[in-house]
Coordinates of C-alpha atoms and ligand atoms in Angstrom, one line a residue:
M5 CA 23.0 -13.4 0.5
S6 CA 24.8 -11.5 -2.3
T7 CA 23.7 -8.0 -3.1
S8 CA 24.8 -8.4 -6.7
L9 CA 22.1 -8.3 -9.4
S10 CA 22.8 -9.9 -12.8
G11 CA 21.0 -11.4 -15.8
A12 CA 21.8 -14.9 -14.5
R13 CA 20.4 -14.2 -11.1
R14 CA 17.3 -12.8 -12.6
A15 CA 16.7 -15.8 -14.8
R16 CA 17.3 -18.2 -12.0
E17 CA 15.0 -16.4 -9.6
L18 CA 12.2 -15.9 -12.1
A19 CA 12.3 -19.6 -12.9
E20 CA 11.9 -20.5 -9.2
L21 CA 8.9 -18.3 -8.8
A22 CA 7.4 -19.5 -12.1
S23 CA 7.7 -23.1 -10.9
G24 CA 5.3 -22.4 -8.0
R25 CA 7.4 -21.1 -5.1
E26 CA 5.1 -18.7 -3.2
V27 CA 6.3 -15.3 -1.8
D28 CA 4.8 -13.5 1.1
L29 CA 4.8 -10.1 -0.6
L30 CA 5.1 -9.2 -4.3
V31 CA 5.9 -5.6 -5.2
V32 CA 4.9 -4.2 -8.6
G33 CA 7.2 -1.4 -9.7
L34 CA 10.9 -0.8 -8.9
G35 CA 11.0 3.0 -8.7
V36 CA 12.2 4.5 -5.4
T37 CA 8.9 3.5 -3.7
G38 CA 8.8 -0.1 -4.9
A39 CA 12.5 -0.7 -4.2
G40 CA 11.9 0.9 -0.8
V41 CA 8.9 -1.5 -0.2
A42 CA 11.1 -4.5 -1.2
L43 CA 13.8 -3.6 1.2
D44 CA 11.3 -2.8 4.1
A45 CA 9.6 -6.2 3.6
A46 CA 12.7 -8.2 3.2
A47 CA 14.3 -6.6 6.3
R48 CA 11.2 -7.7 8.3
G49 CA 12.0 -11.3 7.3
L50 CA 9.3 -11.7 4.6
R51 CA 9.9 -13.6 1.3
V52 CA 9.8 -10.9 -1.3
A53 CA 9.7 -10.5 -5.1
A54 CA 9.8 -7.1 -6.7
L55 CA 9.1 -6.7 -10.4
D56 CA 9.4 -3.9 -12.9
A57 CA 8.1 -3.9 -16.5
H58 CA 11.3 -2.1 -17.6
D59 CA 14.2 -1.5 -15.4
L60 CA 15.2 -0.2 -11.9
G61 CA 14.2 3.5 -11.8
F62 CA 12.6 3.5 -15.2
G63 CA 9.6 5.7 -14.3
T64 CA 9.3 9.1 -12.5
S65 CA 12.1 8.3 -10.1
R66 CA 14.8 9.0 -12.7
W67 CA 13.3 12.4 -13.7
S68 CA 13.4 14.0 -10.3
S69 CA 15.4 17.1 -9.3
K70 CA 17.7 14.8 -7.4
L71 CA 17.1 16.7 -4.1
V72 CA 16.5 15.4 -0.7
H73 CA 14.2 18.1 0.6
G74 CA 14.0 19.4 4.1
G75 CA 10.4 20.5 3.4
L76 CA 10.9 24.3 3.1
R77 CA 8.1 24.5 0.5
Y78 CA 5.7 22.7 2.8
L79 CA 6.5 25.0 5.6
A80 CA 5.7 27.9 3.4
A81 CA 2.4 26.3 2.6
G82 CA 1.7 25.7 6.3
H83 CA 2.0 21.9 6.2
L84 CA 4.1 21.5 9.3
G85 CA 3.7 17.8 9.7
L86 CA 4.7 17.1 6.1
A87 CA 7.7 19.5 6.4
Y88 CA 8.9 17.7 9.5
E89 CA 8.5 14.3 7.8
C90 CA 10.8 15.5 5.0
A91 CA 13.4 16.9 7.4
A92 CA 13.4 13.7 9.4
E93 CA 13.8 11.5 6.3
R94 CA 16.5 13.8 5.0
H95 CA 18.4 13.3 8.3
I96 CA 18.1 9.5 8.0
L97 CA 19.4 9.5 4.4
L98 CA 22.2 12.0 5.0
R99 CA 23.5 10.6 8.3
R100 CA 22.6 6.9 8.4
T101 CA 21.4 5.0 5.4
A102 CA 22.9 6.7 2.4
P103 CA 25.6 9.3 3.4
H104 CA 27.6 8.3 0.3
L105 CA 24.7 9.3 -2.1
V106 CA 23.5 12.4 -0.4
S107 CA 25.5 15.6 0.2
A108 CA 24.8 19.1 1.5
L109 CA 24.3 21.8 -1.2
P110 CA 24.0 25.6 -0.7
F111 CA 21.0 27.2 -2.4
V112 CA 21.4 31.0 -3.0
L113 CA 18.6 33.4 -3.6
P114 CA 20.4 36.5 -5.1
L115 CA 18.8 39.7 -3.9
T116 CA 18.3 41.3 -7.3
P117 CA 15.8 44.0 -8.2
L118 CA 13.4 41.1 -8.9
V119 CA 13.3 40.3 -5.2
S120 CA 11.4 42.9 -3.2
P121 CA 12.3 43.8 0.4
A122 CA 9.0 42.1 1.5
R123 CA 9.9 38.9 -0.3
T124 CA 13.4 39.0 1.2
A125 CA 11.9 39.3 4.6
L126 CA 9.5 36.4 4.0
S127 CA 12.3 34.2 2.6
R128 CA 14.4 34.9 5.7
V129 CA 11.5 33.8 8.0
G130 CA 11.1 30.7 5.9
F131 CA 14.8 29.8 6.0
A132 CA 14.8 30.4 9.8
A133 CA 11.9 28.0 10.2
A134 CA 13.6 25.4 8.0
D135 CA 16.7 25.7 10.1
A136 CA 14.6 25.1 13.2
L137 CA 13.1 22.0 11.6
R138 CA 16.6 20.8 10.7
A139 CA 17.6 21.1 14.4
V140 CA 14.4 19.3 15.6
A141 CA 15.1 16.5 13.1
G142 CA 18.5 16.1 14.8
T143 CA 20.7 17.2 11.8
P144 CA 23.7 19.2 13.2
A145 CA 24.7 22.5 11.6
A146 CA 28.0 20.9 10.9
A147 CA 26.2 18.6 8.4
L148 CA 23.8 21.2 7.0
P149 CA 25.0 24.7 7.8
R150 CA 22.6 27.4 9.0
A151 CA 20.8 29.7 6.6
R152 CA 22.4 33.2 6.5
R153 CA 22.6 36.4 4.5
I154 CA 25.7 36.9 2.3
G155 CA 27.2 39.9 0.5
A156 CA 27.2 40.6 -3.2
A157 CA 30.8 39.5 -3.6
E158 CA 30.1 36.1 -2.0
V159 CA 27.0 35.7 -4.2
L160 CA 29.2 36.3 -7.3
R161 CA 31.9 33.9 -6.0
L162 CA 29.3 31.1 -5.7
L163 CA 27.3 32.1 -8.7
P164 CA 29.6 33.9 -11.2
A165 CA 26.9 34.3 -13.9
V166 CA 24.5 36.4 -11.8
R167 CA 23.9 40.0 -13.0
R168 CA 25.9 42.4 -10.9
A169 CA 23.7 45.5 -11.5
G170 CA 21.5 46.1 -8.5
L171 CA 22.7 43.0 -6.6
R172 CA 22.2 43.6 -2.8
G173 CA 23.6 40.3 -1.6
G174 CA 21.9 37.0 -1.2
L175 CA 20.2 34.5 1.1
V176 CA 21.9 31.1 1.4
Q177 CA 20.2 28.0 2.7
W178 CA 21.4 24.4 2.7
D179 CA 19.5 21.2 1.6
G180 CA 20.3 17.7 0.6
Q181 CA 21.3 16.6 -2.9
L182 CA 21.5 13.1 -4.3
V183 CA 24.4 12.3 -6.6
D184 CA 21.7 10.8 -8.8
D185 CA 18.2 9.5 -8.2
V186 CA 18.7 6.2 -9.9
R187 CA 21.7 5.4 -7.8
L188 CA 19.4 5.5 -4.8
V189 CA 16.9 3.1 -6.5
V190 CA 19.8 0.7 -7.4
A191 CA 21.2 0.8 -3.9
L192 CA 17.7 0.1 -2.4
A193 CA 17.1 -2.8 -4.8
R194 CA 20.6 -4.3 -4.1
T195 CA 20.3 -3.9 -0.4
A196 CA 16.9 -5.7 -0.6
A197 CA 18.5 -8.4 -2.8
G198 CA 21.1 -8.9 -0.1
R199 CA 18.2 -9.8 2.3
G200 CA 16.8 -12.3 -0.1
A201 CA 14.4 -10.2 -2.2
R202 CA 14.1 -11.3 -5.8
I203 CA 14.5 -8.3 -7.9
L204 CA 13.2 -8.9 -11.4
T205 CA 13.3 -6.3 -14.2
R206 CA 11.7 -6.7 -17.6
C207 CA 8.7 -8.4 -15.9
R208 CA 5.4 -6.7 -16.5
V209 CA 2.5 -7.5 -14.1
E210 CA -0.5 -7.9 -16.3
A211 CA -3.1 -8.8 -13.7
V212 CA -3.6 -9.8 -10.1
D213 CA -6.2 -12.3 -9.3
G214 CA -6.4 -13.3 -5.6
G215 CA -3.0 -14.8 -4.7
T216 CA -2.0 -15.2 -8.4
V217 CA 0.0 -12.6 -10.2
A218 CA 0.1 -12.8 -14.1
V219 CA 3.5 -11.8 -15.3
L220 CA 4.9 -11.2 -18.8
D221 CA 8.7 -11.7 -19.1
T222 CA 9.4 -9.1 -21.8
L223 CA 12.8 -10.6 -22.5
T224 CA 11.5 -13.9 -23.7
A225 CA 7.8 -13.0 -24.3
S226 CA 6.9 -15.9 -21.9
R227 CA 4.0 -15.7 -19.4
H228 CA 4.1 -16.9 -15.8
A229 CA 1.8 -17.1 -12.8
I230 CA 3.5 -16.2 -9.5
R231 CA 1.9 -17.0 -6.2
A232 CA 1.9 -14.2 -3.5
R233 CA 0.2 -13.8 -0.2
A234 CA 0.1 -10.0 -0.5
V235 CA 0.6 -7.6 -3.4
V236 CA 1.8 -4.0 -3.2
N237 CA 1.2 -1.8 -6.2
A238 CA 4.0 0.8 -6.4
T239 CA 3.6 1.7 -10.0
G240 CA 3.5 5.5 -9.6
V241 CA 1.6 7.3 -12.4
W242 CA 0.6 3.9 -13.7
A243 CA -1.1 2.9 -10.4
Q244 CA -4.6 3.0 -11.9
H245 CA -3.9 0.0 -14.1
L246 CA -3.8 -2.3 -11.1
D247 CA -6.2 -0.4 -8.9
P248 CA -8.8 1.7 -10.9
T249 CA -10.2 3.2 -7.6
V250 CA -7.0 5.3 -7.2
R251 CA -7.5 8.7 -8.8
L252 CA -4.4 10.5 -10.0
R253 CA -3.9 13.8 -11.7
P254 CA -0.3 13.6 -13.0
S255 CA 1.7 16.8 -13.5
R256 CA 4.7 17.2 -15.7
G257 CA 8.0 18.6 -14.4
T258 CA 10.6 19.5 -17.0
H259 CA 14.4 20.2 -16.5
L260 CA 17.0 21.5 -18.9
V261 CA 20.5 20.2 -18.9
L262 CA 23.2 22.9 -19.2
R263 CA 27.0 22.7 -19.2
A264 CA 28.3 24.2 -16.0
E265 CA 30.7 26.5 -18.0
A266 CA 27.6 28.3 -19.4
L267 CA 26.9 29.5 -15.8
G268 CA 30.6 30.1 -14.9
H269 CA 30.9 26.8 -13.0
P270 CA 28.5 27.6 -10.1
A271 CA 29.4 26.3 -6.6
A272 CA 25.8 26.6 -5.4
A273 CA 22.3 26.2 -6.6
L274 CA 20.8 29.4 -8.0
V275 CA 17.3 30.2 -6.9
V276 CA 15.2 32.4 -9.1
P277 CA 11.7 33.6 -8.2
V278 CA 9.0 33.0 -10.8
P279 CA 7.6 36.5 -11.6
G280 CA 4.1 37.0 -10.4
E281 CA 4.0 33.9 -8.1
R282 CA 4.4 34.0 -4.4
N283 CA 5.9 30.6 -3.6
R284 CA 7.4 29.4 -6.8
F285 CA 11.0 29.3 -7.9
V286 CA 13.2 28.0 -10.7
F287 CA 16.4 26.3 -9.6
A288 CA 19.7 25.9 -11.5
V289 CA 21.4 23.1 -9.6
P290 CA 25.0 22.0 -10.2
Q291 CA 25.6 18.3 -10.8
P292 CA 28.5 16.0 -11.0
D293 CA 30.3 15.7 -14.3
G294 CA 30.2 19.4 -15.2
L295 CA 26.5 19.9 -15.6
V296 CA 23.7 22.0 -14.2
Y297 CA 20.0 21.0 -14.2
L298 CA 17.6 23.9 -14.6
G299 CA 14.0 23.2 -13.4
L300 CA 11.3 22.9 -13.1
T301 CA 7.9 23.3 -14.5
D302 CA 4.5 22.1 -13.2
E303 CA 2.0 21.4 -15.9
A304 CA -1.1 19.3 -15.7
A305 CA -0.6 16.2 -17.8
D306 CA -4.0 14.6 -18.3
G307 CA -4.6 11.9 -20.8
P308 CA -2.7 8.6 -21.5
V309 CA 0.5 8.2 -19.5
P310 CA 3.5 7.8 -21.8
D311 CA 6.5 5.5 -20.9
V312 CA 8.8 8.5 -21.3
P313 CA 7.3 12.0 -21.0
E314 CA 8.6 14.7 -23.3
P315 CA 9.4 18.3 -22.4
T316 CA 7.4 20.9 -24.5
T317 CA 8.9 23.9 -26.3
A318 CA 6.9 26.2 -24.1
E319 CA 8.4 24.7 -20.9
I320 CA 11.9 25.1 -22.3
R321 CA 11.2 28.7 -23.1
F322 CA 9.7 29.4 -19.7
L323 CA 12.7 28.0 -17.9
L324 CA 15.3 29.8 -19.9
E325 CA 13.4 33.1 -19.7
T326 CA 13.0 32.9 -16.0
L327 CA 16.7 32.1 -15.5
N328 CA 17.9 34.8 -17.9
A329 CA 16.1 37.5 -15.8
T330 CA 18.8 37.0 -13.1
L331 CA 21.9 36.5 -15.3
G332 CA 24.4 39.0 -16.6
A333 CA 24.4 37.4 -20.1
A334 CA 21.4 35.5 -21.3
L335 CA 21.6 31.8 -22.2
T336 CA 20.1 30.6 -25.5
D337 CA 18.8 27.3 -26.9
A338 CA 22.4 26.6 -27.9
D339 CA 23.4 26.3 -24.3
V340 CA 20.8 23.6 -23.7
V341 CA 22.5 20.1 -24.1
G342 CA 19.5 18.1 -23.0
A343 CA 16.1 18.2 -21.5
F344 CA 14.0 15.7 -19.5
A345 CA 10.5 15.5 -18.1
G346 CA 8.8 13.4 -15.4
L347 CA 5.2 13.0 -14.3
R348 CA 4.5 13.5 -10.6
P349 CA 2.0 10.9 -9.3
L350 CA -0.2 13.4 -7.6
L351 CA -3.4 12.3 -5.9
A352 CA -6.6 13.8 -7.4
S353 CA -9.0 12.6 -4.8
R354 CA -9.2 9.9 -2.2
A355 CA -9.9 6.5 -3.6
G356 CA -13.5 5.8 -2.8
G357 CA -13.9 2.1 -3.4
S358 CA -12.1 0.1 -0.7
G359 CA -15.3 -2.0 -0.9
G360 CA -15.3 -2.8 2.7
S361 CA -12.2 -4.8 2.3
G362 CA -10.5 -3.0 5.1
G363 CA -9.1 -0.5 2.8
S364 CA -6.5 1.4 4.8
A365 CA -5.0 4.8 4.5
G366 CA -1.6 5.0 6.1
A367 CA -0.2 7.6 8.4
D368 CA -1.1 10.0 5.7
G369 CA -4.6 8.8 5.0
S370 CA -5.9 12.2 4.6
A371 CA -3.7 12.5 1.6
G372 CA -6.4 11.5 -0.8
A373 CA -8.6 14.4 0.2
A374 CA -6.5 16.9 -1.6
G375 CA -9.7 18.9 -2.3
A376 CA -8.6 19.2 -5.8
D377 CA -10.7 17.2 -8.2
G378 CA -10.6 18.1 -11.8
S379 CA -13.8 16.2 -12.5
A380 CA -15.7 18.7 -10.3
G381 CA -15.0 21.3 -12.9
R382 CA -12.8 23.5 -10.7
A383 CA -9.7 24.8 -12.2
V384 CA -6.9 23.6 -9.9
R385 CA -3.2 24.1 -10.6
T386 CA -1.3 20.9 -10.1
A387 CA 1.2 22.8 -8.0
D388 CA -1.6 23.1 -5.4
L389 CA -2.4 19.4 -5.3
S390 CA -1.2 17.3 -2.3
R391 CA 2.3 16.0 -2.2
R392 CA 1.3 13.5 0.5
H393 CA 1.1 9.8 -0.1
L394 CA -1.8 7.4 0.0
V395 CA -1.8 3.8 1.1
H396 CA -4.9 2.0 0.1
T397 CA -5.9 -1.7 0.1
S398 CA -8.5 -2.4 -2.6
A399 CA -11.4 -4.9 -2.5
A400 CA -9.2 -7.2 -4.6
G401 CA -6.6 -7.1 -1.8
I402 CA -4.0 -5.0 -3.6
T403 CA -2.2 -2.4 -1.5
T404 CA -1.5 0.6 -3.5
V405 CA 1.1 3.2 -2.3
V406 CA 1.3 6.3 -4.4
G407 CA 2.1 10.0 -4.2
G408 CA 4.6 11.5 -1.8
K409 CA 8.2 12.4 -2.7
L410 CA 11.4 10.6 -3.4
T411 CA 12.7 12.1 -0.1
T412 CA 9.9 10.3 1.9
Y413 CA 10.1 6.9 0.1
R414 CA 11.0 5.1 3.3
R415 CA 7.9 6.2 5.2
M416 CA 5.8 5.4 2.2
A417 CA 7.3 1.9 2.1
R418 CA 6.8 1.4 5.8
D419 CA 3.1 2.4 5.6
A420 CA 2.6 0.2 2.6
V421 CA 4.2 -2.9 4.2
D422 CA 2.3 -2.3 7.5
A423 CA -1.0 -2.2 5.5
A424 CA -0.2 -5.3 3.4
V425 CA 1.0 -7.3 6.4
A426 CA -2.1 -6.4 8.3
H427 CA -4.4 -7.2 5.4
A428 CA -2.8 -10.6 4.6
G429 CA -2.1 -11.5 8.2
L430 CA 1.6 -12.0 7.5
P431 CA 4.0 -12.7 10.4
A432 CA 6.4 -9.8 10.1
A433 CA 8.8 -7.9 12.4
A434 CA 8.5 -4.1 12.8
C435 CA 10.0 -1.8 10.2
R436 CA 13.8 -1.6 10.5
T437 CA 14.8 0.6 7.6
A438 CA 15.6 3.8 9.6
W439 CA 18.7 2.1 10.8
L440 CA 19.6 0.0 7.8
P441 CA 22.5 1.3 5.7
L442 CA 22.2 0.8 2.0
V443 CA 25.0 -0.9 0.0
G444 CA 28.1 1.3 -0.1
A445 CA 27.0 3.4 2.9
A446 CA 29.6 4.3 5.6
P447 CA 30.0 7.2 8.0
A448 CA 31.4 10.4 6.4
S449 CA 34.7 9.9 8.3
V450 CA 35.1 6.4 6.7
L451 CA 34.0 7.6 3.3
A452 CA 36.7 10.3 3.4
R453 CA 39.4 7.6 3.7
V454 CA 38.1 5.3 1.0
P455 CA 41.1 4.7 -1.4
A456 CA 39.3 5.8 -4.6
P457 CA 38.7 9.0 -6.6
A458 CA 36.0 11.2 -4.9
R459 CA 33.8 11.0 -8.0
L460 CA 33.5 7.2 -7.5
V461 CA 33.1 7.4 -3.8
A462 CA 30.1 9.8 -4.3
R463 CA 28.5 7.2 -6.5
Y464 CA 29.6 3.8 -5.0
G465 CA 30.6 4.8 -1.5
A466 CA 32.6 2.0 0.3
E467 CA 32.3 -0.1 -2.9
A468 CA 34.3 2.3 -5.0
P469 CA 37.6 0.3 -4.6
A470 CA 35.8 -2.8 -5.9
V471 CA 34.7 -0.9 -9.0
L472 CA 38.3 0.2 -9.5
A473 CA 39.5 -3.4 -9.0
L474 CA 37.6 -4.5 -12.1
A475 CA 40.2 -2.6 -14.1
Q476 CA 43.1 -4.7 -12.8
G477 CA 45.1 -5.8 -15.7
D478 CA 43.1 -3.5 -18.0
P479 CA 43.9 0.1 -17.3
E480 CA 41.8 1.1 -20.3
L481 CA 38.8 0.5 -18.1
L482 CA 39.7 3.5 -16.0
V483 CA 39.6 6.0 -18.9
P484 CA 36.4 7.9 -19.7
I485 CA 34.5 6.0 -22.3
A486 CA 33.8 9.0 -24.6
D487 CA 34.3 12.8 -24.9
G488 CA 31.8 14.7 -22.7
T489 CA 31.6 12.2 -19.9
E490 CA 33.8 11.1 -17.0
V491 CA 32.1 7.6 -16.9
T492 CA 34.7 4.8 -17.2
G493 CA 34.4 1.3 -18.6
A494 CA 34.9 -0.1 -15.1
E495 CA 31.6 1.6 -14.1
L496 CA 29.7 0.0 -17.0
L497 CA 31.2 -3.4 -16.2
W498 CA 30.2 -3.0 -12.6
A499 CA 26.6 -2.2 -13.6
V500 CA 26.4 -5.3 -15.7
R501 CA 28.0 -7.6 -13.1
H502 CA 26.5 -6.2 -9.9
E503 CA 23.7 -3.7 -10.7
G504 CA 21.4 -5.8 -13.0
A505 CA 22.0 -3.8 -16.2
L506 CA 20.7 -6.0 -19.0
D507 CA 21.3 -3.8 -22.1
V508 CA 22.9 -0.6 -23.3
D509 CA 19.8 1.5 -22.4
D510 CA 20.1 0.3 -18.8
L511 CA 23.8 1.4 -18.9
L512 CA 23.4 4.8 -20.5
D513 CA 20.0 5.9 -19.3
R514 CA 19.9 4.6 -15.7
R515 CA 23.1 3.1 -14.2
T516 CA 24.8 6.2 -15.6
R517 CA 23.0 9.3 -16.9
I518 CA 24.9 9.9 -20.1
G519 CA 21.6 9.5 -21.9
L520 CA 20.5 13.0 -20.6
R521 CA 22.8 14.5 -23.2
P522 CA 21.9 13.0 -26.6
V523 CA 25.2 14.0 -28.3
D524 CA 27.2 12.4 -25.5
R525 CA 25.0 9.3 -25.5
A526 CA 25.7 8.7 -29.2
R527 CA 29.4 9.0 -28.5
A528 CA 29.2 6.5 -25.6
L529 CA 27.1 3.9 -27.4
A530 CA 30.0 1.8 -28.8
A531 CA 31.7 1.6 -25.4
A532 CA 28.4 0.4 -23.8
R533 CA 27.9 -2.3 -26.5
G534 CA 31.6 -3.3 -26.0
V535 CA 31.0 -4.0 -22.3
F536 CA 28.3 -6.6 -23.1
A537 CA 30.6 -8.1 -25.7
R538 CA 33.4 -8.6 -23.2
Q539 CA 31.1 -9.9 -20.4
E540 CA 32.1 -13.4 -19.1
P541 CA 29.6 -16.1 -19.8
Ligands
FAD3 C1 10.1 16.5 -12.4 C2 10.0 16.0 -11.0 C3 11.0 16.3 -10.1 C4 10.9 15.8 -8.8 N1 11.9 16.1 -7.9 C5 11.9 15.6 -6.7 C6 13.0 15.9 -5.8 O1 14.0 16.6 -6.1 N2 13.0 15.3 -4.5 C7 11.9 14.5 -4.1 O2 11.9 14.1 -3.0 N3 10.9 14.2 -5.0 C8 10.9 14.7 -6.3 N4 9.9 14.3 -7.1 C9 9.0 13.3 -6.7 C10 9.5 11.9 -6.9 O3 10.4 11.8 -8.0 C11 8.4 10.9 -7.1 O4 7.5 11.0 -6.1 C12 8.9 9.4 -7.0 O5 10.1 9.3 -7.8 C13 7.9 8.4 -7.4 O6 8.5 7.2 -7.4 P1 7.6 5.9 -7.6 O7 8.5 4.7 -7.3 O8 6.4 5.9 -6.7 O9 7.2 5.8 -9.1 P2 8.0 5.5 -10.4 O10 9.4 5.9 -10.2 O11 7.3 6.0 -11.5 O12 8.1 3.9 -10.4 C14 7.0 3.2 -10.9 C15 7.6 1.9 -11.6 O13 6.5 1.0 -11.9 C16 6.8 0.4 -13.1 N5 5.6 -0.2 -13.6 C17 4.5 0.4 -14.0 N6 3.5 -0.5 -14.4 C18 4.0 -1.7 -14.1 C19 3.5 -3.0 -14.3 N7 2.3 -3.3 -14.7 N8 4.3 -4.1 -14.0 C20 5.6 -3.8 -13.5 N9 6.1 -2.6 -13.3 C21 5.3 -1.6 -13.6 C22 7.4 1.4 -14.0 O14 8.2 0.9 -15.0 C23 8.2 2.3 -13.0 O15 9.6 1.9 -12.9 C24 9.9 14.8 -8.4 C25 9.0 14.5 -9.4 C26 9.0 15.0 -10.6 C27 8.0 14.6 -11.7

């Protein structure tokens, strides 16, 4: 079956489901977790539908730091199992399932007067342990080089904006970086579609009642009842709407968007310790298209969950001040071309009410017991709450999967499908996703020979020539659509024809990330509208 998503396919498949065709498993939410669940279930031979109220990657998944972590932070906190899980998942993404979307990035901690000799020694131990974990996970040093100490000249070559005075050298460590988080979600959804999953955006699940799911098509304002034998709730920070027994304590993480030239075009991520904190850092991470993301904060975000979280002025100030302590020349607000915030779906406490329905916690069942419950009146920083995931089947028969990391989405999906299959008694094969390449994936040696610009290969992998081919007879489609971006018309057209983009917001805010810089977004709007105007009927 085709991996292409389009408005026409969406309409056809929604009509089929609305007319009474039952699916084995219906996934609510198409962030990285829900898209991962859709692929896992479809690859096991189940009939799958996956719905999102908005778009692919609309929620937290598009606000991440875009890193595929090897678990260094968990090592530092003593969570060895979780750290290994991250390193193993990083290996699978980097080497097998998405080598086109994930690359190795050096992270440099400059040894400035801010970094004491004791902290230097501790960091070296941590980096060595992370290296050992990389090796145990099977990732060769050729793919992710070993951590090492470098001299001051090398630090300044990689990070030209770092202050020279008092620089004693640096520690460099390598980790995985996604070209963009939404590209991973889109690739998962399309790979699932290729295995028959119905991927339906602009479909809000309003209620689940036994085997009937009430759905609002927000494009037409029509309501439908879809029949499903099992339902997985992968709605992240919105999970409580479908399963009120799940307790979340979201935390907001903010990033700033800087032009790379403001930091002298860094060739590595800059790691800056947060003063007064033992295990907390701010990162300035180089991105494609001449940008750097500076993040991130960790602020409790209690109260109603907004569709799109907003960074606060205090967070912007904190990030700039922390970065500036390490730079030769301080950055100002004028250097900030954008800012974005996301809510981490952190577990507050274990869901109590499985109501004897066979409520199941997955491999990480202990996750709910983070021991951090705001209602108990204890002041707990969200940075200390568990980053593990929870899989829980409610009395109503809904399997919720929540928490975790983008890096570990595949395990979350596996555990959720295992639980849903067991609960509903579905005939399903074992999980296969560890060996299932996503659309566009190919071994590094093959990707190196794909006849297309490197920028496109990093986003589309082996499909890059097909994106280029859309411009045949119309070379204008290969020109950047506006000042400030390298995105071409061919990429927008590809997004509409093959990636399920339904409007200009999908194009500018998710299939591409021009929307992260408001000035560039305004410039690109006309081109995005033009793509829909030229779209074939
Ligand atoms: C600032 C920040 C930085 C991070 N950085 C990293 C990182 O670098 N690496 C890493 O591994 N992890 C990172 N994480 C964690 C990671 O981003 C999240 O764990 C992950 O993206 C959560 O994905 P999800 O699919 O569970 O939720 P979401 O992405 O929020 O998806 C939920 C979806 O459900 C949909 N939905 C909600 N209600 C309904 C409904 N009723 N009907 C239909 N659809 C509905 C929403 O529209 C949304 O698309 C970061 C998190 C934050 C906040």
